[in-house]
Amino acid sequence: LDPGDGSIMIIVATDAPLDARNLHRLCKRAFMGIARTGGFASNGSGDYAIAFSTSPDVRRDYHSQSKTVSMNVLRNEQIDPLFLATVEATEEAIINSMFMAEPMTGWKGRKVEALPIKETLEILKKHGLLEE
């Protein structure tokens, strides 16, 4: 029996001025997006998330002679919308990848068929999980 274990690599990119601590917190929220799609971090799962900010406010001048660093970062009280966006974007990316997948042959000739879209949509509608 194939347990269906697999791995997901999640990359969270933002232009919000976040420090390492809050980028780490965004990574934790990405796993909620996996859970929303039915993933539960099984034993064989090797899921990872990394996050980075492109904001100029958090860049460090590597030529600086200063012994200290000062940055303008987003306050914790302002980060909830980013948490929600991370969860929703992760969920959406997983769903999109499933619906856009094509049949493939992988390692040792293992064949995986694409998701049957028409049948999947019918099942989702039948169980009230998809709007008409």
Short mmCIF file of C-alpha atoms in Angstrom, two decimals:
data_model
loop_
_atom_site.label_atom_id
_atom_site.label_comp_id
_atom_site.label_asym_id
_atom_site.label_seq_id
_atom_site.Cartn_x
_atom_site.Cartn_y
_atom_site.Cartn_z
CA LEU A 1 0.00 0.00 0.00
CA ASP A 2 1.40 3.36 -1.04
CA PRO A 3 0.88 5.81 1.84
CA GLY A 4 0.96 8.76 -0.56
CA ASP A 5 3.53 10.62 1.48
CA GLY A 6 5.17 13.52 -0.22
CA SER A 7 6.82 16.80 0.45
CA ILE A 8 5.86 20.38 -0.15
CA MET A 9 8.27 23.29 -0.35
CA ILE A 10 6.51 26.57 0.42
CA ILE A 11 8.13 29.89 -0.37
CA VAL A 12 6.52 32.97 1.17
CA ALA A 13 7.69 36.24 -0.34
CA THR A 14 6.52 39.61 0.90
CA ASP A 15 7.41 43.24 0.49
CA ALA A 16 6.26 43.93 4.05
CA PRO A 17 9.07 45.03 6.36
CA LEU A 18 9.34 41.94 8.54
CA ASP A 19 12.22 40.79 10.71
CA ALA A 20 13.38 37.17 10.97
CA ARG A 21 11.06 36.45 13.89
CA ASN A 22 7.92 37.47 12.03
CA LEU A 23 9.06 35.77 8.82
CA HIS A 24 9.34 32.59 10.90
CA ARG A 25 5.80 33.18 12.15
CA LEU A 26 4.61 33.48 8.52
CA CYS A 27 6.21 30.10 7.77
CA LYS A 28 4.22 28.51 10.59
CA ARG A 29 0.99 29.87 9.09
CA ALA A 30 1.83 28.37 5.70
CA PHE A 31 1.34 24.92 7.23
CA MET A 32 -2.24 25.90 8.03
CA GLY A 33 -2.76 26.23 4.28
CA ILE A 34 -1.59 22.65 3.87
CA ALA A 35 -3.99 21.53 6.59
CA ARG A 36 -6.89 23.29 4.84
CA THR A 37 -6.33 21.02 1.83
CA GLY A 38 -6.28 17.84 3.93
CA GLY A 39 -2.56 17.50 4.62
CA PHE A 40 -1.58 16.59 8.15
CA ALA A 41 2.25 16.33 8.13
CA SER A 42 2.36 12.54 8.08
CA ASN A 43 5.44 10.59 9.13
CA GLY A 44 6.92 10.44 5.62
CA SER A 45 6.14 14.04 4.83
CA GLY A 46 9.04 16.42 4.42
CA ASP A 47 7.32 19.78 4.26
CA TYR A 48 9.33 22.97 4.52
CA ALA A 49 8.54 26.66 4.39
CA ILE A 50 10.88 29.56 3.92
CA ALA A 51 9.97 33.23 3.94
CA PHE A 52 11.74 36.40 2.95
CA SER A 53 11.06 40.09 2.68
CA THR A 54 12.09 42.31 -0.21
CA SER A 55 11.46 45.49 1.76
CA PRO A 56 14.34 47.99 1.64
CA ASP A 57 13.56 48.77 5.29
CA VAL A 58 14.98 45.44 6.45
CA ARG A 59 18.05 45.28 4.24
CA ARG A 60 21.38 45.40 5.99
CA ASP A 61 24.21 47.43 4.55
CA TYR A 62 27.07 44.99 4.49
CA HIS A 63 29.55 47.85 3.90
CA SER A 64 28.53 49.62 7.09
CA GLN A 65 31.18 50.16 9.76
CA SER A 66 28.51 50.53 12.46
CA LYS A 67 28.44 47.93 15.23
CA THR A 68 24.63 48.11 15.48
CA VAL A 69 21.72 47.69 13.10
CA SER A 70 18.46 49.59 13.19
CA MET A 71 15.43 48.60 11.10
CA ASN A 72 11.86 49.76 10.69
CA VAL A 73 9.70 46.66 10.91
CA LEU A 74 5.98 46.05 10.96
CA ARG A 75 4.52 45.89 14.46
CA ASN A 76 3.10 42.57 15.63
CA GLU A 77 -0.36 44.11 15.91
CA GLN A 78 -0.34 44.74 12.14
CA ILE A 79 0.63 41.27 10.95
CA ASP A 80 -2.74 39.42 11.05
CA PRO A 81 -3.60 40.24 7.40
CA LEU A 82 -0.27 38.74 6.36
CA PHE A 83 -0.97 35.60 8.36
CA LEU A 84 -4.33 35.17 6.61
CA ALA A 85 -2.81 35.91 3.20
CA THR A 86 -0.12 33.29 3.79
CA VAL A 87 -2.66 30.62 4.73
CA GLU A 88 -4.92 31.43 1.79
CA ALA A 89 -2.08 31.69 -0.74
CA THR A 90 -0.65 28.34 0.35
CA GLU A 91 -4.05 26.66 0.11
CA GLU A 92 -4.68 28.21 -3.31
CA ALA A 93 -1.26 27.18 -4.62
CA ILE A 94 -1.85 23.57 -3.60
CA ILE A 95 -5.30 23.48 -5.19
CA ASN A 96 -3.98 25.12 -8.37
CA SER A 97 -1.13 22.61 -8.60
CA MET A 98 -3.57 19.71 -8.26
CA PHE A 99 -5.92 20.99 -10.95
CA MET A 100 -3.11 21.91 -13.35
CA ALA A 101 -1.10 18.72 -12.93
CA GLU A 102 -0.48 16.49 -15.91
CA PRO A 103 0.07 12.73 -15.96
CA MET A 104 3.69 11.84 -15.31
CA THR A 105 6.12 9.00 -14.92
CA GLY A 106 8.57 9.39 -12.08
CA TRP A 107 11.31 7.48 -10.33
CA LYS A 108 11.46 3.76 -11.04
CA GLY A 109 8.73 4.15 -13.65
CA ARG A 110 6.05 5.11 -11.13
CA LYS A 111 3.10 6.52 -13.03
CA VAL A 112 0.77 9.12 -11.56
CA GLU A 113 -2.35 10.18 -13.37
CA ALA A 114 -3.61 13.74 -13.41
CA LEU A 115 -6.59 14.66 -11.28
CA PRO A 116 -9.79 13.92 -13.22
CA ILE A 117 -11.12 17.48 -13.15
CA LYS A 118 -14.69 16.86 -14.33
CA GLU A 119 -15.27 14.03 -11.86
CA THR A 120 -13.62 15.96 -9.04
CA LEU A 121 -15.86 18.97 -9.61
CA GLU A 122 -18.93 16.73 -9.61
CA ILE A 123 -17.91 15.19 -6.27
CA LEU A 124 -17.27 18.62 -4.75
CA LYS A 125 -20.68 19.87 -5.91
CA LYS A 126 -22.41 16.72 -4.65
CA HIS A 127 -21.03 17.32 -1.15
CA GLY A 128 -21.78 21.04 -1.16
CA LEU A 129 -18.10 22.01 -1.22
CA LEU A 130 -18.31 23.97 -4.44
CA GLU A 131 -20.70 26.70 -5.42
CA GLU A 132 -22.73 26.14 -8.58
#
